[in-house]
CSV table of C-alpha atoms in Angstrom, one decimal:
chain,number,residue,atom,x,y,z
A,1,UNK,CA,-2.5,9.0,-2.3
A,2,UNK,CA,-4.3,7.6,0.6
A,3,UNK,CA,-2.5,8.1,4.2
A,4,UNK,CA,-3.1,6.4,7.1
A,5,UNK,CA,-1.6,7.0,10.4
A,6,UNK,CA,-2.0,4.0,13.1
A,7,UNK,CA,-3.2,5.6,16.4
A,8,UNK,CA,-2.7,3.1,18.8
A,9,UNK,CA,-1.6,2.8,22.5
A,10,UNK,CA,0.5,-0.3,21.7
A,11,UNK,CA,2.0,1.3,18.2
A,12,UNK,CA,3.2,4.5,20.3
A,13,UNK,CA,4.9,2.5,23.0
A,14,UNK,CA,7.2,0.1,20.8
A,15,UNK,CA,7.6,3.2,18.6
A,16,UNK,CA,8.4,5.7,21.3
A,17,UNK,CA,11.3,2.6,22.3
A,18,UNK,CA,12.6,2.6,18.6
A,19,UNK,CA,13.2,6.2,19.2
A,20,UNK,CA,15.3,5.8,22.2
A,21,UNK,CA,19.0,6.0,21.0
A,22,UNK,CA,19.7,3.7,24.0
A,23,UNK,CA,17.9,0.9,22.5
A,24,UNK,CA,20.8,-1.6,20.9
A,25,UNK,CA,20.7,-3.4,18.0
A,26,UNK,CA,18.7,-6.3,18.8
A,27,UNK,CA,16.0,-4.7,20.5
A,28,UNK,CA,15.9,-2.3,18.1
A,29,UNK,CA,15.2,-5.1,15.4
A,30,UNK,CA,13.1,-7.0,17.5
A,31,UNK,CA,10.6,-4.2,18.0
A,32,UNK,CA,10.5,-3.5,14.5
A,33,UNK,CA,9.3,-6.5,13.6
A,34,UNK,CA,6.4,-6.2,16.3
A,35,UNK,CA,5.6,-3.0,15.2
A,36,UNK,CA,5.8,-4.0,11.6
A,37,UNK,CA,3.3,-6.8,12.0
A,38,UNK,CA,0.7,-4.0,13.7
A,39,UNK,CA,0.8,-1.7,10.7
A,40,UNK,CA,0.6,-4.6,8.3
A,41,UNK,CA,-2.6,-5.6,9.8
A,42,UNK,CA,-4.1,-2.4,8.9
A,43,UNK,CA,-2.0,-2.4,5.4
A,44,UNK,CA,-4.0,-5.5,4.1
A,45,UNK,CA,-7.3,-4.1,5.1
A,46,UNK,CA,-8.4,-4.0,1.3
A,47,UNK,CA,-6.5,-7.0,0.2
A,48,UNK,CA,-8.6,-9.0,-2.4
A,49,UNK,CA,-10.3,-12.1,-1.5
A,50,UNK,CA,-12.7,-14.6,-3.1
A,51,UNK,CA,-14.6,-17.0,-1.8
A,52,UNK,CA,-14.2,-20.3,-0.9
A,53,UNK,CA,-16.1,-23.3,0.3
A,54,UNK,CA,-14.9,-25.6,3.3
A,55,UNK,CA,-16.2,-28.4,5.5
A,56,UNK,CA,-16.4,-27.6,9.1
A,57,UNK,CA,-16.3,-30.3,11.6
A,58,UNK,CA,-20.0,-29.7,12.1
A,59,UNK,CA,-20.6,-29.3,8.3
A,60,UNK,CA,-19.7,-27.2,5.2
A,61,UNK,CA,-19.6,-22.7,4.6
A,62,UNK,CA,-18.2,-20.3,2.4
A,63,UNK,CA,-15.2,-18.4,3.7
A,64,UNK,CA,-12.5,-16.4,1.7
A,65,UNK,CA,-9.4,-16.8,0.5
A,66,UNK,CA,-6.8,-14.3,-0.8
A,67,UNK,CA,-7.1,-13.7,-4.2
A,68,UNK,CA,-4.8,-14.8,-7.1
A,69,UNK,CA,-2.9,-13.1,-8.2
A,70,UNK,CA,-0.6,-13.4,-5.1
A,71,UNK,CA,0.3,-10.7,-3.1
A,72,UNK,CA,4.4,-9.6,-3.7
A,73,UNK,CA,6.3,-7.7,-0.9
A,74,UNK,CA,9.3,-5.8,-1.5
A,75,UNK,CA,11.6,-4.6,0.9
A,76,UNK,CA,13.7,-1.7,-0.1
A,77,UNK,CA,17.6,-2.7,0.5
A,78,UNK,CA,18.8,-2.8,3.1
A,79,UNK,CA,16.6,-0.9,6.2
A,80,UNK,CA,13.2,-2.7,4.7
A,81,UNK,CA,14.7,-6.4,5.0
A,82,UNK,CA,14.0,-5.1,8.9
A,83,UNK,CA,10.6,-5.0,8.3
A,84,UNK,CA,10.6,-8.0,6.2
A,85,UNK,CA,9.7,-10.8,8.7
A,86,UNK,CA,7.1,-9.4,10.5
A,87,UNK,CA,5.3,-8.3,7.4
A,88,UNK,CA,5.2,-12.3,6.1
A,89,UNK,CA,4.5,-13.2,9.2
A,90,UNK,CA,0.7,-11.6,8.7
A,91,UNK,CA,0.9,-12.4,4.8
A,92,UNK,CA,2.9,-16.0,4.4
A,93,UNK,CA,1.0,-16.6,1.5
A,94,UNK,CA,2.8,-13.1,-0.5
A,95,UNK,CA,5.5,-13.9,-2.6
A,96,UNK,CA,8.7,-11.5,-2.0
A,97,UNK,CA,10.9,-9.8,-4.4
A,98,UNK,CA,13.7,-7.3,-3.4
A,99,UNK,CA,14.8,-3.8,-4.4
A,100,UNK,CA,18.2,-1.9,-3.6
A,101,UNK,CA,17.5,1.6,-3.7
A,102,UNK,CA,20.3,4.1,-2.6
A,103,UNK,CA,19.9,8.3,-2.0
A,104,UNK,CA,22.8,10.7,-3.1
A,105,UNK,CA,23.3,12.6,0.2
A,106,UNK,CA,24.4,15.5,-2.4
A,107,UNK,CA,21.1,15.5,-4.0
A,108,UNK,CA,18.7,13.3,-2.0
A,109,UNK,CA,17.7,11.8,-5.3
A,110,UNK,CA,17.5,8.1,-5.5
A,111,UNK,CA,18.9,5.5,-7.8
A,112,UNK,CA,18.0,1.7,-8.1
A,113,UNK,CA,21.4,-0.7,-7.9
A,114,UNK,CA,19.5,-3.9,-7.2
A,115,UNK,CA,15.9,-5.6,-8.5
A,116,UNK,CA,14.8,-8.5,-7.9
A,117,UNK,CA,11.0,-8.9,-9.0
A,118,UNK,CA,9.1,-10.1,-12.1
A,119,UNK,CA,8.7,-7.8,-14.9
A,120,UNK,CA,5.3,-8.5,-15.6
A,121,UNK,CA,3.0,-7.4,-12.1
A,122,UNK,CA,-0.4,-6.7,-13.6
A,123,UNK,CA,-3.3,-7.2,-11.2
A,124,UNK,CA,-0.9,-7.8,-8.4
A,125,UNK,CA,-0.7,-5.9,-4.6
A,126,UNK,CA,2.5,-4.6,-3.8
A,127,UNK,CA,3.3,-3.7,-0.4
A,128,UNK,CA,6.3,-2.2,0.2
A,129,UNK,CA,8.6,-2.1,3.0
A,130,UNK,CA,11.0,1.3,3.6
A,131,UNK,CA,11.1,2.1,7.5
A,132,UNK,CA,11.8,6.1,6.4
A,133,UNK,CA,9.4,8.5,4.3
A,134,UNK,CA,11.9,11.2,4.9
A,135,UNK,CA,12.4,13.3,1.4
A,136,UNK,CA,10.3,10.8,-0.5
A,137,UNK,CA,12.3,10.2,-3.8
A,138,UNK,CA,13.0,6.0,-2.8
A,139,UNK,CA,9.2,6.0,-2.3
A,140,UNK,CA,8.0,7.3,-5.6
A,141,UNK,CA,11.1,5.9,-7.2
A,142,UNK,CA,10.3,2.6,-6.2
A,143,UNK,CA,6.0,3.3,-6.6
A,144,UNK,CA,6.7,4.2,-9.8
A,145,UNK,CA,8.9,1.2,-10.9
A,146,UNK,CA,6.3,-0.9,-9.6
A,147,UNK,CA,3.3,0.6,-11.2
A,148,UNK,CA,5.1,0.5,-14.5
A,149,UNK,CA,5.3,-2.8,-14.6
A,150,UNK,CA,1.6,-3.3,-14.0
A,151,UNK,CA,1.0,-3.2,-10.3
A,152,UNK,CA,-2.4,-2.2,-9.5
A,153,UNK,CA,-2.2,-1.2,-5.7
A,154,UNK,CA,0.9,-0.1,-4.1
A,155,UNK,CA,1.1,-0.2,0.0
A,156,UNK,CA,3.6,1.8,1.2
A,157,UNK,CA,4.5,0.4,5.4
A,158,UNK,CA,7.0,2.8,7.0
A,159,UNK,CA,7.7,3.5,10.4
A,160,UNK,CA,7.8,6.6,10.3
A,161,UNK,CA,6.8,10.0,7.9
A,162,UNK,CA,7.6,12.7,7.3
A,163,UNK,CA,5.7,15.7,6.1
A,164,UNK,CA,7.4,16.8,3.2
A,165,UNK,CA,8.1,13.3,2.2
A,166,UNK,CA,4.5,12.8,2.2
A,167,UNK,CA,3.4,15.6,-0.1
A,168,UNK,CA,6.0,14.4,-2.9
A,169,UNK,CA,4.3,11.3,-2.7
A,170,UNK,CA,1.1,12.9,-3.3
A,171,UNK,CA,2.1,15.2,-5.7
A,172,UNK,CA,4.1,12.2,-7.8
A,173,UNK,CA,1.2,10.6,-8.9
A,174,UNK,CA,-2.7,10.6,-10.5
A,175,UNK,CA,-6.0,10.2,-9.2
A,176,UNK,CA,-5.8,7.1,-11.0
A,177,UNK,CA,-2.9,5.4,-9.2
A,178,UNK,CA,-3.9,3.5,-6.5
A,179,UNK,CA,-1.1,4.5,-3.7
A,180,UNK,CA,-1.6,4.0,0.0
A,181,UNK,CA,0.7,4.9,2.7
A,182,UNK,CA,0.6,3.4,6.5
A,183,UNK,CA,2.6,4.6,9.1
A,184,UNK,CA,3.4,4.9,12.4
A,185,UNK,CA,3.7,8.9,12.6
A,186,UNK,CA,4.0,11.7,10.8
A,187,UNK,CA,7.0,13.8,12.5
A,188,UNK,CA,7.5,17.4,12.6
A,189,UNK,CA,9.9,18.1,9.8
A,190,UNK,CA,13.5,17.0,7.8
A,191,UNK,CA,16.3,19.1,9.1
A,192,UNK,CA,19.2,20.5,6.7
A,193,UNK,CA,20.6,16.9,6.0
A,194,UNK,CA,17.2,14.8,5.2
A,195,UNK,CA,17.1,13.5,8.5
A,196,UNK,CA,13.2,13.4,10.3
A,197,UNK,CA,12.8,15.0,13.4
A,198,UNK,CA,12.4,14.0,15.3
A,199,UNK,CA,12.9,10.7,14.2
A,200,UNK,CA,14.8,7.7,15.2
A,201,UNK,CA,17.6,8.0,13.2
A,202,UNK,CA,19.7,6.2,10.2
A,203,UNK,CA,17.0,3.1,10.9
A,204,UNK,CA,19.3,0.6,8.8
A,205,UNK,CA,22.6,1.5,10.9
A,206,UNK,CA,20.0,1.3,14.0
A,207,UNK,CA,19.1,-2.4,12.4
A,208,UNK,CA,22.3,-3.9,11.0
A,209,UNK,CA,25.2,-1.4,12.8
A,210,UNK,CA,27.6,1.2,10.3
A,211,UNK,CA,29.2,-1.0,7.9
């Protein structure tokens, strides 16, 4: 597993706002999206291109394109649709497909309740969307669906990490899986409940409210 945490003056301000417990709802998801769209610019650092020959107005070049197969991002339901828009935003050209994940607070482990993605995703990029590494079993849960079905780099964007949830991401998989993660921050620690601190919170009642 690769890791890479985004140092950057404007990442820590909008992150250090998501913190706040005084920021509402709509400010909350607004600057989630801004900060999604900074970490997504260093998440498609290595995404595949070929090139391609264009006509200038003063006459022609190769550039590059992104490479086919497409690019698929896949929120995790529901927190990651939060991240969803600022992610295409960078990427329009990705198709999307969905997955509902959902943790047992008993035993942290997670479960999938929802997919919506092809079964077949050899050679493709996946970049998924969870805003919370906390314990880390939606993460490899969801890694691992999507490398069974072929994937052959997974991108993990979250807003936050933490350190425990990082090491059962590393320990979950080979040399030979290609697994990135980009985030924010890596906090201090879970407390007793699976919680980071020190966090920012249930990030999808922060986003959509306690329904």
């Amino acid at each position: 597993m690769r890791l890479s945490v985004i140092d950057h003056p404007l990442v820590a301000h909008k992150l250090t706002a998501l913190r706040d417990r005084g920021t509402d709802s709509p400010t909350f998801r607004r600057l989630a999206d801004e900060l999604v769209t900074l970490l997504a610019y260093e998440a498609t650092r290595d995404v595949a291109v070929e090139p391609h020959p264009i006509t200038t107005p003063v006459g022609p070049t190769t550039g590059v394109r992104i490479r086919s197969p497409k690019p698929i991002v896949v929120p995790i339901l529901r927190a990651g649709l939060g991240m969803l828009d600022g992610m295409v935003r960078l990427l329009p050209t990705a198709e999307v497909g969905f997955l509902g994940m959902i943790r047992d607070e008993e035993t942290l482990q997670a479960t999938t309740y929802a997919n919506r993605l092809p079964d077949d995703l050899t050679g493709r990029h996946c970049f998924v969307l969870d805003p919370m590494l906390a314990t880390g079993g939606t993460l490899v849960a969801s890694i691992t669906y999507l490398l069974e079905r072929g994937a052959q780099d997974v991108t993990a964007l979250c807003l936050l990490a933490a350190p425990e949830g990082l090491e059962v991401v590393r320990t979950a998989f080979d040399e030979h899986a290609q697994v990135t993660v980009v985030t924010a921050a890596v906090d201090d620690r879970l407390d007793e409940n699976g919680y980071i601190v020190p966090g920012l919170g249930d990030a999808g009642d922060r986003l959509y409210g306690v329904v």
